[in-house]
Amino acid sequence: MTELHFDNRFVRELPGDPESGPRRREVRDALWSAVEPTPVTAPTLLAHSPEVAALLGLDAATVASEGFARVFGGNALYPGMQPWAANYGGHQFGNWAGQLGDGRAISLGELLAPDGRRWELQLKGAGPTPYSRGADGRAVLRSSIREFLCSEAMHHLGVPTTRALSLVGTGEAVVRDMFYDGHPRPEPGAVVCRVAPSFIRFGSFELPASRGELDLLRQLADFCIRRDFPELAGQGEALYADWFAEVCERTAVMVAHWMRVGFVHGVMNTDNMSILGLTIDYGPYGWIDDYDPDWTPNTTDAQGRRYRFGTQPQVAYWNLVRLAQALSTLFADVAPLQAGLERFQDTYARQERGHAAAKLGLSHCDDAGMAHFRRLQQLMHRGEMDMTLTFRGLMDLNPLQPSLACVEAAFYTPARRNAVEQDLLQWLGEHARLLQAEPLPAAGRRERMRLANPRFVLRNWLAQEAIDRAEQGDTGGIDELLEVMRRPYDEQPGRGHFAGRRPDWARDRAGCSMLSCSS
Ligand code: AMP
Ligand code: MG
């Protein structure tokens, strides 16, 4: 057994709730409550990420031990662990929701890895906490598989994200009404161990600000800067300003990557926004198949479509404005907050240009280049073209002889293909001219495009295939997907199944095109 070193600064340095245990309550003047995971009947390790285990310094024997499944299923603690649930609020679907907190997440401790990095280990689905608000604190296997796989897939795609160490089956059933339509059913339960340097959210600051707990707000800001942004120097208001600007910048970088790879978060409430600019809280997320900026996988959001693919940058900005408001008492003047918000806009615009250029195989994108990029997006939309396959296909465009051949595989229907054929041909011709004017040699261009355009993303139906198998007791599909998603930009011959268009069966199937917050 590896020796593990915990250094639980969050609970050591910040005020906690005087009451411990899971009794549901309003918690004031405190940022966390001590609460233990509720043990489960039969903790069984279903999958783990070898890369994350290595990051944490956990050797293979430790991961394989019975004790590992017990700890990461919530039945035991390693020495030095000190479990807590965090207190935070949030704006949900545009409205202030008051106290939310970790209703089914329990942090076990802050592990100091052998390389000196700090990693908070957090179980999701480990039982009730003071913040469970009448719910059970549990998670079903399907949503746990989705969180486990997507965390790792996003990491390998180069998107800032929380990581996942383990997926443990509980041996217990969890009752869920998947579409809130009066058909609850028992489903297998599971616990995921998520890993990140910090799980502090925008909502962590909003809650004390909303209650006028201004000392607490300042303590949290100071702590967060000290622990999570040690590279920031300076002090006083200037330090707060640099910090807020950095949060804005990281958020812009994260969302620009989402747009690059076709990821739709689905529930961008401010309690689901990480202060580190990491993708966090994988729920009813989805991946764009046929390009549609209005698409959201989240049926709970089907009416307003607030969190649809195309508006994610604007929503991130809106969320940063909420954070700015929460932090405003730290500043004498709004100017530094305004400057931070501008940093978001500038960074996002720059990132978007950079990604567009790389995706198209151009050395840079000026305004005309961006207009050219937008025309392709419109064609993909009108032609119902698969986003991932279109961009990957463009790698094979011959600038001397432009034709539709390289993107034929991206079409879902012949009717839509024929509808855009002429316009697309014209676009490809323009693109060929731009490529010919490029200083980049062909091989360099292909490589640049390859690294911006994944061949493999965690398509909704792929995750569902793994879930269907796992619910029958076969976890092989999880391991296969984890393996494929480790190298999303590589060709990986023989694995075409994982790179294909969405099959017809998945078009309107629950879990593939429709997901809810019930998880
Ligand atoms: P989400 O939008 O999924 O991040 O969840 C919003 C809030 O609901 C958070 O405070 C969660 O902790 C809480 N929550 C979601 N599902 C459960 C559950 N099964 N039990 C307790 N709390 C939950
Ligand atoms: Mg959440």
Coordinates of C-alpha atoms and ligand atoms in Angstrom, one line a residue:
M1 CA 0.0 0.0 0.0
T2 CA 1.4 3.4 -1.0
E3 CA 1.7 5.9 1.8
L4 CA -0.6 8.9 1.2
H5 CA -0.1 12.4 2.5
F6 CA -3.2 14.5 3.1
D7 CA -3.0 18.2 3.9
N8 CA -6.6 19.4 4.3
R9 CA -6.3 23.1 4.0
F10 CA -9.9 23.9 3.1
V11 CA -11.3 22.6 6.3
R12 CA -8.2 23.7 8.4
E13 CA -8.1 27.3 7.2
L14 CA -11.8 28.1 6.6
P15 CA -14.7 28.4 9.0
G16 CA -16.8 25.2 9.2
D17 CA -20.3 24.4 10.4
P18 CA -20.4 23.6 14.2
E19 CA -22.8 20.8 13.5
S20 CA -21.6 17.6 11.7
G21 CA -23.6 14.9 10.0
P22 CA -26.1 14.9 7.2
R23 CA -29.2 16.5 8.9
R24 CA -30.6 18.8 6.2
R25 CA -30.2 22.5 7.2
E26 CA -29.3 26.0 6.3
V27 CA -25.7 26.6 7.1
R28 CA -24.7 30.2 7.7
D29 CA -21.3 31.7 8.4
A30 CA -19.5 28.6 7.3
L31 CA -18.1 27.2 4.1
W32 CA -18.3 23.5 4.8
S33 CA -19.9 20.8 7.0
A34 CA -18.2 17.7 8.3
V35 CA -20.1 14.6 7.0
E36 CA -19.0 11.1 6.3
P37 CA -19.9 9.0 3.2
T38 CA -22.7 6.5 3.9
P39 CA -21.4 3.0 3.5
V40 CA -22.8 0.8 0.6
T41 CA -23.7 -2.9 0.5
A42 CA -21.1 -4.2 -2.0
P43 CA -18.5 -1.7 -3.2
T44 CA -16.9 -3.1 -6.4
L45 CA -14.4 -1.3 -8.6
L46 CA -15.9 -1.1 -12.1
A47 CA -13.2 1.0 -13.7
H48 CA -10.4 3.4 -13.0
S49 CA -8.1 5.8 -14.8
P50 CA -4.5 4.5 -14.7
E51 CA -3.2 8.1 -15.5
V52 CA -5.0 9.6 -12.6
A53 CA -3.8 6.9 -10.2
A54 CA -0.3 7.6 -11.4
L55 CA -0.7 11.3 -10.9
L56 CA -1.8 10.7 -7.3
G57 CA 1.0 8.2 -6.7
L58 CA -1.3 5.2 -6.3
D59 CA 0.4 2.0 -7.4
A60 CA -1.4 -0.8 -9.3
A61 CA -1.5 -3.1 -6.2
T62 CA -3.2 -0.4 -4.2
V63 CA -5.8 0.2 -6.9
A64 CA -6.4 -3.6 -7.1
S65 CA -6.8 -4.0 -3.3
E66 CA -10.1 -4.5 -1.7
G67 CA -9.4 -1.5 0.5
F68 CA -9.4 0.8 -2.5
A69 CA -13.0 -0.1 -3.6
R70 CA -14.1 0.3 0.1
V71 CA -12.5 3.8 0.4
F72 CA -13.7 5.0 -3.0
G73 CA -17.1 3.5 -2.6
G74 CA -17.5 5.3 0.7
N75 CA -17.1 2.5 3.2
A76 CA -13.7 3.4 4.7
L77 CA -11.2 6.2 5.0
Y78 CA -7.5 6.2 4.5
P79 CA -5.6 7.8 7.4
G80 CA -5.5 11.6 7.0
M81 CA -8.8 11.8 5.2
Q82 CA -11.3 14.2 6.8
P83 CA -14.6 14.2 4.8
W84 CA -16.7 17.3 4.2
A85 CA -19.4 18.8 2.0
A86 CA -18.9 22.3 0.7
N87 CA -21.5 25.1 1.2
Y88 CA -22.2 27.2 -1.9
G89 CA -25.1 28.8 -3.8
G90 CA -25.8 29.5 -7.4
H91 CA -27.8 31.0 -10.2
Q92 CA -29.8 28.2 -11.8
F93 CA -31.3 28.8 -15.2
G94 CA -30.9 32.5 -14.7
N95 CA -32.5 32.7 -11.2
W96 CA -30.8 33.0 -7.8
A97 CA -31.4 29.7 -6.0
G98 CA -29.9 30.4 -2.6
Q99 CA -28.0 27.7 -0.7
L100 CA -27.2 24.6 -2.8
G101 CA -24.0 23.0 -1.6
D102 CA -22.6 19.5 -2.2
G103 CA -25.8 17.6 -2.0
R104 CA -24.2 14.3 -3.1
A105 CA -20.5 15.1 -3.3
I106 CA -18.3 14.5 -0.3
S107 CA -14.6 15.5 -0.4
L108 CA -12.3 13.1 1.3
G109 CA -9.2 15.2 1.6
E110 CA -6.5 17.1 -0.2
L111 CA -3.8 14.7 -1.3
L112 CA -0.3 15.8 -1.7
A113 CA 1.0 13.8 -4.6
P114 CA 4.7 12.6 -4.8
D115 CA 5.5 15.5 -7.2
G116 CA 4.1 18.0 -4.7
R117 CA 0.9 18.8 -6.5
R118 CA -2.3 19.1 -4.5
W119 CA -5.4 17.1 -5.5
E120 CA -8.7 17.2 -3.8
L121 CA -10.4 13.8 -3.9
Q122 CA -14.2 14.0 -4.0
L123 CA -16.8 11.2 -4.1
K124 CA -20.0 11.9 -6.1
G125 CA -23.0 9.8 -5.0
A126 CA -21.7 9.0 -1.5
G127 CA -24.9 9.6 0.4
P128 CA -26.8 12.5 2.0
T129 CA -25.2 15.7 3.3
P130 CA -26.7 18.8 5.0
Y131 CA -27.1 20.1 1.4
S132 CA -29.1 17.2 0.0
R133 CA -32.4 19.2 0.1
G134 CA -34.7 16.2 0.3
A135 CA -32.8 14.1 -2.3
D136 CA -30.9 10.9 -1.6
G137 CA -27.3 12.0 -2.2
R138 CA -26.8 9.1 -4.6
A139 CA -26.0 8.7 -8.3
V140 CA -27.0 6.1 -10.8
L141 CA -24.5 4.0 -12.8
R142 CA -25.4 5.5 -16.1
S143 CA -24.6 9.1 -15.1
S144 CA -21.5 8.0 -13.2
I145 CA -20.2 6.2 -16.2
R146 CA -20.8 9.4 -18.2
E147 CA -19.0 11.5 -15.7
F148 CA -16.1 9.1 -15.4
L149 CA -15.5 8.7 -19.1
C150 CA -16.1 12.3 -20.1
S151 CA -13.7 13.7 -17.5
E152 CA -10.9 11.6 -19.0
A153 CA -11.9 12.1 -22.6
M154 CA -11.9 15.9 -22.1
H155 CA -8.5 15.8 -20.5
H156 CA -7.0 13.9 -23.4
L157 CA -8.7 16.3 -25.9
G158 CA -6.8 19.1 -24.2
V159 CA -9.8 20.7 -22.5
P160 CA -9.4 22.0 -19.0
T161 CA -11.4 19.6 -16.7
T162 CA -11.7 17.9 -13.4
R163 CA -10.4 14.3 -13.6
A164 CA -11.8 11.0 -12.5
L165 CA -9.9 8.3 -10.6
S166 CA -12.5 5.6 -10.1
L167 CA -15.9 4.2 -10.7
V168 CA -17.3 2.0 -8.0
G169 CA -20.5 0.1 -8.1
T170 CA -22.5 0.2 -4.9
G171 CA -24.5 -3.0 -5.1
E172 CA -27.5 -0.9 -4.2
A173 CA -30.4 0.3 -6.3
V174 CA -31.2 4.0 -6.7
V175 CA -34.7 5.1 -7.8
R176 CA -35.0 7.7 -10.5
D177 CA -37.7 9.1 -12.7
M178 CA -35.5 9.7 -15.7
F179 CA -37.8 12.2 -17.4
Y180 CA -39.8 13.4 -14.5
D181 CA -42.9 11.9 -16.1
G182 CA -44.2 9.7 -13.3
H183 CA -42.2 6.6 -14.2
P184 CA -39.7 6.1 -11.5
R185 CA -37.6 2.9 -11.6
P186 CA -34.8 1.3 -9.6
E187 CA -31.4 1.6 -11.3
P188 CA -27.9 0.4 -10.2
G189 CA -26.0 2.9 -8.1
A190 CA -22.4 4.0 -8.4
V191 CA -19.8 6.4 -6.9
V192 CA -17.2 8.3 -8.9
C193 CA -14.1 9.7 -7.4
R194 CA -13.4 13.1 -9.0
V195 CA -10.1 14.8 -8.7
A196 CA -9.1 18.4 -9.1
P197 CA -6.8 20.9 -7.4
S198 CA -9.9 22.7 -6.2
F199 CA -13.6 22.4 -6.4
I200 CA -14.4 26.0 -5.5
R201 CA -17.1 27.4 -7.7
F202 CA -18.5 30.8 -8.7
G203 CA -21.4 30.0 -6.4
S204 CA -19.0 29.5 -3.4
F205 CA -18.5 33.3 -3.5
E206 CA -22.1 34.2 -4.4
L207 CA -23.6 32.6 -1.3
P208 CA -21.7 34.6 1.4
A209 CA -22.1 37.7 -0.7
S210 CA -25.9 37.2 -1.0
R211 CA -26.1 36.9 2.8
G212 CA -23.9 39.8 3.6
E213 CA -21.3 37.5 5.1
L214 CA -18.6 39.8 3.9
D215 CA -15.8 38.6 6.2
L216 CA -16.4 35.1 5.1
L217 CA -16.4 36.1 1.4
R218 CA -13.0 37.8 1.9
Q219 CA -11.6 34.8 3.8
L220 CA -12.6 32.6 0.9
A221 CA -11.2 34.9 -1.7
D222 CA -7.9 35.2 0.2
F223 CA -7.7 31.4 0.7
C224 CA -8.5 30.6 -2.9
I225 CA -5.8 33.0 -4.2
R226 CA -3.3 31.6 -1.7
R227 CA -4.0 28.0 -2.3
D228 CA -5.2 27.8 -5.9
F229 CA -3.4 30.8 -7.6
P230 CA 0.0 30.9 -5.8
E231 CA 1.6 32.4 -8.9
L232 CA -0.3 35.7 -8.4
A233 CA 1.8 38.2 -6.5
G234 CA 0.8 41.6 -5.2
Q235 CA -1.7 42.5 -2.6
G236 CA -4.9 44.2 -1.7
E237 CA -7.3 45.3 -4.5
A238 CA -4.7 44.9 -7.2
L239 CA -4.3 41.2 -6.3
Y240 CA -8.1 40.7 -6.3
A241 CA -8.2 42.4 -9.7
D242 CA -5.4 40.1 -11.2
W243 CA -7.2 37.1 -9.8
F244 CA -10.6 38.0 -11.2
A245 CA -9.0 38.7 -14.6
E246 CA -7.2 35.3 -14.5
V247 CA -10.5 33.6 -13.7
C248 CA -12.1 35.4 -16.7
E249 CA -9.2 34.4 -18.9
R250 CA -9.3 30.7 -17.9
T251 CA -13.1 30.6 -18.3
A252 CA -12.7 31.9 -21.9
V253 CA -10.0 29.4 -22.7
M254 CA -12.2 26.6 -21.4
V255 CA -15.4 27.6 -23.3
A256 CA -13.4 28.2 -26.5
H257 CA -12.2 24.6 -26.3
W258 CA -15.8 23.4 -25.8
M259 CA -16.7 25.1 -29.0
R260 CA -13.7 23.6 -30.8
V261 CA -14.6 20.0 -29.9
G262 CA -18.4 20.3 -30.0
F263 CA -19.1 19.9 -26.3
V264 CA -22.3 21.1 -24.8
H265 CA -22.2 21.3 -21.0
G266 CA -25.9 21.3 -20.6
V267 CA -26.2 22.9 -17.1
M268 CA -24.0 26.0 -16.9
N269 CA -25.5 27.2 -13.6
T270 CA -23.0 29.3 -11.6
D271 CA -22.7 26.5 -9.0
N272 CA -21.3 24.4 -11.9
M273 CA -18.6 26.9 -12.9
S274 CA -15.2 26.2 -11.4
I275 CA -13.0 29.1 -10.2
L276 CA -10.1 27.3 -11.9
G277 CA -11.7 27.4 -15.3
L278 CA -12.1 23.6 -15.3
T279 CA -15.1 21.8 -16.9
I280 CA -17.0 20.5 -13.9
D281 CA -20.1 18.6 -13.0
Y282 CA -20.8 16.3 -15.9
G283 CA -24.5 15.8 -16.0
P284 CA -26.8 16.1 -19.1
Y285 CA -23.9 17.1 -21.3
G286 CA -23.7 16.1 -24.9
W287 CA -21.6 16.2 -28.1
I288 CA -22.6 17.8 -31.3
D289 CA -23.2 15.2 -34.0
D290 CA -24.9 17.1 -36.9
Y291 CA -23.9 20.7 -36.5
D292 CA -26.6 22.7 -34.8
P293 CA -25.8 25.7 -32.6
D294 CA -29.3 25.5 -31.1
W295 CA -29.0 22.0 -29.8
T296 CA -29.0 21.1 -26.1
P297 CA -29.0 17.5 -24.9
N298 CA -30.7 18.6 -21.6
T299 CA -34.5 18.0 -21.8
T300 CA -34.8 19.9 -18.5
D301 CA -33.8 22.9 -20.5
A302 CA -35.7 22.1 -23.7
Q303 CA -38.1 25.0 -23.3
G304 CA -35.7 28.0 -23.0
R305 CA -32.6 26.3 -24.4
R306 CA -30.6 28.6 -22.3
Y307 CA -27.6 26.3 -22.4
R308 CA -27.6 25.4 -26.1
F309 CA -24.3 24.8 -27.8
G310 CA -24.0 28.2 -29.6
T311 CA -24.7 30.4 -26.6
Q312 CA -22.2 28.9 -24.3
P313 CA -19.7 31.8 -24.6
Q314 CA -22.4 34.3 -23.8
V315 CA -23.6 32.2 -20.8
A316 CA -20.0 32.0 -19.5
Y317 CA -19.8 35.8 -19.7
W318 CA -23.2 36.1 -17.9
N319 CA -21.9 33.8 -15.2
L320 CA -18.7 35.9 -14.8
V321 CA -20.9 39.0 -14.3
R322 CA -22.6 37.2 -11.4
L323 CA -19.2 36.4 -10.0
A324 CA -18.1 40.0 -10.4
Q325 CA -21.2 41.2 -8.5
A326 CA -20.5 38.8 -5.7
L327 CA -16.9 40.0 -5.5
S328 CA -17.8 43.7 -5.8
T329 CA -17.5 44.4 -2.0
L330 CA -13.8 43.6 -2.3
F331 CA -13.3 46.6 -4.6
A332 CA -13.7 50.3 -4.1
D333 CA -14.5 50.8 -7.7
V334 CA -16.0 48.6 -10.5
A335 CA -13.3 49.4 -13.0
P336 CA -11.1 46.3 -12.2
L337 CA -14.1 44.0 -12.5
Q338 CA -15.0 45.6 -15.8
A339 CA -11.4 45.1 -17.0
G340 CA -11.6 41.4 -16.0
L341 CA -14.8 41.0 -18.0
E342 CA -13.1 42.6 -21.0
R343 CA -10.3 40.1 -20.6
F344 CA -12.9 37.4 -21.1
Q345 CA -14.1 39.0 -24.3
D346 CA -10.6 39.5 -25.7
T347 CA -9.4 36.1 -24.7
Y348 CA -12.4 34.4 -26.1
A349 CA -12.1 36.2 -29.5
R350 CA -8.4 35.4 -29.7
Q351 CA -8.9 31.8 -28.8
E352 CA -11.7 31.4 -31.2
R353 CA -9.6 32.8 -34.0
G354 CA -6.8 30.5 -33.2
H355 CA -9.0 27.4 -33.1
A356 CA -10.7 28.4 -36.3
A357 CA -7.4 28.8 -38.1
A358 CA -6.1 25.5 -36.8
K359 CA -9.3 23.7 -37.6
L360 CA -9.2 25.0 -41.2
G361 CA -5.5 24.5 -41.7
L362 CA -4.7 28.2 -42.0
S363 CA -1.8 29.9 -40.3
H364 CA -4.1 32.6 -39.0
C365 CA -7.7 33.9 -39.3
D366 CA -8.3 37.6 -39.9
D367 CA -11.9 39.0 -40.1
A368 CA -12.3 37.6 -43.6
G369 CA -11.0 34.2 -42.4
M370 CA -13.6 34.2 -39.6
A371 CA -16.4 35.0 -42.1
H372 CA -15.2 32.1 -44.1
F373 CA -15.3 29.9 -41.0
R374 CA -18.8 31.1 -40.2
R375 CA -20.0 30.2 -43.7
L376 CA -18.8 26.7 -43.2
Q377 CA -20.7 26.5 -39.9
Q378 CA -23.8 27.7 -41.7
L379 CA -23.3 25.0 -44.4
M380 CA -22.8 22.3 -41.8
H381 CA -26.0 23.4 -40.1
R382 CA -28.0 23.5 -43.3
G383 CA -26.5 20.3 -44.6
E384 CA -26.9 18.5 -41.2
M385 CA -23.3 17.6 -41.4
D386 CA -21.5 15.9 -38.6
M387 CA -19.2 18.5 -37.0
T388 CA -16.4 16.1 -36.0
L389 CA -16.3 14.3 -39.4
T390 CA -16.5 17.5 -41.4
F391 CA -13.4 19.0 -39.8
R392 CA -11.5 15.8 -39.8
G393 CA -12.4 15.3 -43.4
L394 CA -11.1 18.7 -44.4
M395 CA -7.6 17.4 -43.7
D396 CA -7.9 15.4 -46.9
L397 CA -9.1 18.2 -49.1
N398 CA -6.8 18.4 -52.2
P399 CA -6.3 22.1 -52.8
L400 CA -5.5 21.4 -56.5
Q401 CA -8.8 19.5 -57.0
P402 CA -11.4 20.5 -54.5
S403 CA -14.4 18.2 -54.2
L404 CA -17.0 17.0 -51.8
A405 CA -15.2 13.6 -51.5
C406 CA -13.4 14.5 -48.2
V407 CA -16.6 15.3 -46.4
E408 CA -19.0 12.8 -47.9
A409 CA -19.0 10.7 -44.7
A410 CA -20.2 13.7 -42.7
F411 CA -23.7 13.7 -44.2
Y412 CA -26.7 12.2 -42.4
T413 CA -29.1 12.3 -45.3
P414 CA -28.8 12.5 -49.1
A415 CA -31.5 15.1 -49.2
R416 CA -29.6 17.5 -47.0
R417 CA -26.4 16.7 -48.9
N418 CA -27.9 17.6 -52.2
A419 CA -29.4 20.8 -50.7
V420 CA -26.0 22.2 -49.9
E421 CA -23.9 20.5 -52.6
Q422 CA -23.4 23.5 -54.8
D423 CA -22.8 26.0 -52.0
L424 CA -20.4 23.6 -50.3
L425 CA -18.5 23.0 -53.5
Q426 CA -18.1 26.8 -53.9
W427 CA -16.9 27.0 -50.3
L428 CA -14.4 24.2 -50.8
G429 CA -13.1 26.0 -53.9
E430 CA -12.6 29.2 -51.9
H431 CA -10.9 27.1 -49.2
A432 CA -8.6 25.5 -51.7
R433 CA -7.5 29.0 -52.9
L434 CA -6.8 30.1 -49.3
L435 CA -4.7 26.9 -48.7
Q436 CA -2.7 27.5 -51.9
A437 CA -1.9 31.0 -50.7
E438 CA -0.7 29.6 -47.4
P439 CA 3.0 29.6 -46.5
L440 CA 2.6 26.3 -44.5
P441 CA 3.8 23.2 -46.4
A442 CA 1.1 20.5 -46.9
A443 CA 2.5 18.1 -44.2
G444 CA 2.7 20.9 -41.6
R445 CA -0.8 21.9 -42.4
R446 CA -2.2 18.4 -42.0
E447 CA -0.5 18.1 -38.6
R448 CA -1.8 21.4 -37.4
M449 CA -5.3 20.3 -38.5
R450 CA -5.0 16.9 -36.9
L451 CA -4.2 18.4 -33.5
A452 CA -7.2 20.7 -33.6
N453 CA -9.8 18.3 -35.0
P454 CA -10.3 15.1 -33.0
R455 CA -11.2 11.9 -34.7
F456 CA -12.7 10.5 -31.6
V457 CA -15.1 12.4 -29.2
L458 CA -17.3 10.8 -26.6
R459 CA -20.4 10.7 -28.8
N460 CA -23.5 10.4 -26.7
W461 CA -24.4 7.0 -28.3
L462 CA -21.0 5.6 -27.6
A463 CA -21.3 6.3 -23.9
Q464 CA -24.8 4.8 -24.1
E465 CA -23.5 1.5 -25.6
A466 CA -21.0 1.2 -22.7
I467 CA -23.8 2.0 -20.3
D468 CA -26.1 -0.7 -21.8
R469 CA -23.4 -3.3 -21.5
A470 CA -22.5 -2.2 -17.9
E471 CA -26.1 -2.4 -16.8
Q472 CA -26.0 -6.1 -17.9
G473 CA -22.8 -6.6 -15.8
D474 CA -20.2 -6.2 -18.6
T475 CA -17.8 -3.3 -17.9
G476 CA -15.7 -4.0 -21.0
G477 CA -17.3 -1.2 -23.0
I478 CA -16.1 1.4 -20.4
D479 CA -12.5 0.2 -20.6
E480 CA -12.7 0.2 -24.4
L481 CA -14.0 3.7 -24.6
L482 CA -11.5 4.9 -22.0
E483 CA -8.7 3.4 -24.1
V484 CA -9.9 5.0 -27.4
M485 CA -10.4 8.4 -25.8
R486 CA -6.9 8.4 -24.5
R487 CA -5.7 9.3 -28.0
P488 CA -8.5 11.2 -29.7
Y489 CA -6.3 12.9 -32.3
D490 CA -4.7 9.6 -33.5
E491 CA -6.0 7.7 -36.5
Q492 CA -6.2 4.4 -34.5
P493 CA -6.9 2.1 -37.4
G494 CA -9.5 -0.6 -36.8
R495 CA -11.4 1.6 -34.4
G496 CA -13.7 3.2 -37.0
H497 CA -16.8 2.2 -35.0
F498 CA -15.9 4.8 -32.4
A499 CA -15.4 7.5 -35.1
G500 CA -18.6 7.0 -37.0
R501 CA -21.8 9.0 -37.4
R502 CA -24.6 8.7 -34.9
P503 CA -26.5 5.5 -35.9
D504 CA -30.2 5.8 -36.5
W505 CA -31.2 3.9 -33.4
A506 CA -29.6 6.7 -31.3
R507 CA -31.4 9.6 -33.0
D508 CA -34.2 9.9 -30.5
R509 CA -33.1 7.5 -27.8
A510 CA -33.0 8.5 -24.1
G511 CA -29.4 8.9 -23.0
C512 CA -28.2 9.7 -26.6
S513 CA -30.1 12.8 -27.7
M514 CA -32.2 13.4 -24.6
L515 CA -30.8 13.6 -21.1
S516 CA -32.3 15.2 -18.0
C517 CA -30.9 16.4 -14.7
S518 CA -32.3 13.2 -13.1
S519 CA -29.1 11.3 -12.4
Ligands
AMP1 P1 -26.4 19.9 -10.5 O1 -27.0 20.9 -11.4 O2 -26.5 18.5 -11.0 O3 -24.9 20.2 -10.3 O4 -27.1 19.8 -9.1 C1 -27.6 21.0 -8.5 C2 -27.7 20.8 -7.0 O5 -28.5 19.7 -6.6 C3 -26.3 20.5 -6.3 O6 -26.3 21.2 -5.0 C4 -26.3 19.1 -6.1 O7 -25.5 18.7 -5.0 C5 -27.8 18.7 -5.8 N1 -28.2 17.4 -6.1 C6 -28.3 16.8 -7.4 N2 -28.7 15.5 -7.3 C7 -28.8 15.2 -6.0 C8 -29.1 14.0 -5.3 N3 -29.4 12.9 -5.9 N4 -29.0 14.1 -3.9 C9 -28.7 15.2 -3.3 N5 -28.4 16.4 -3.9 C10 -28.4 16.4 -5.2
MG2 MG -23.5 20.9 -9.5

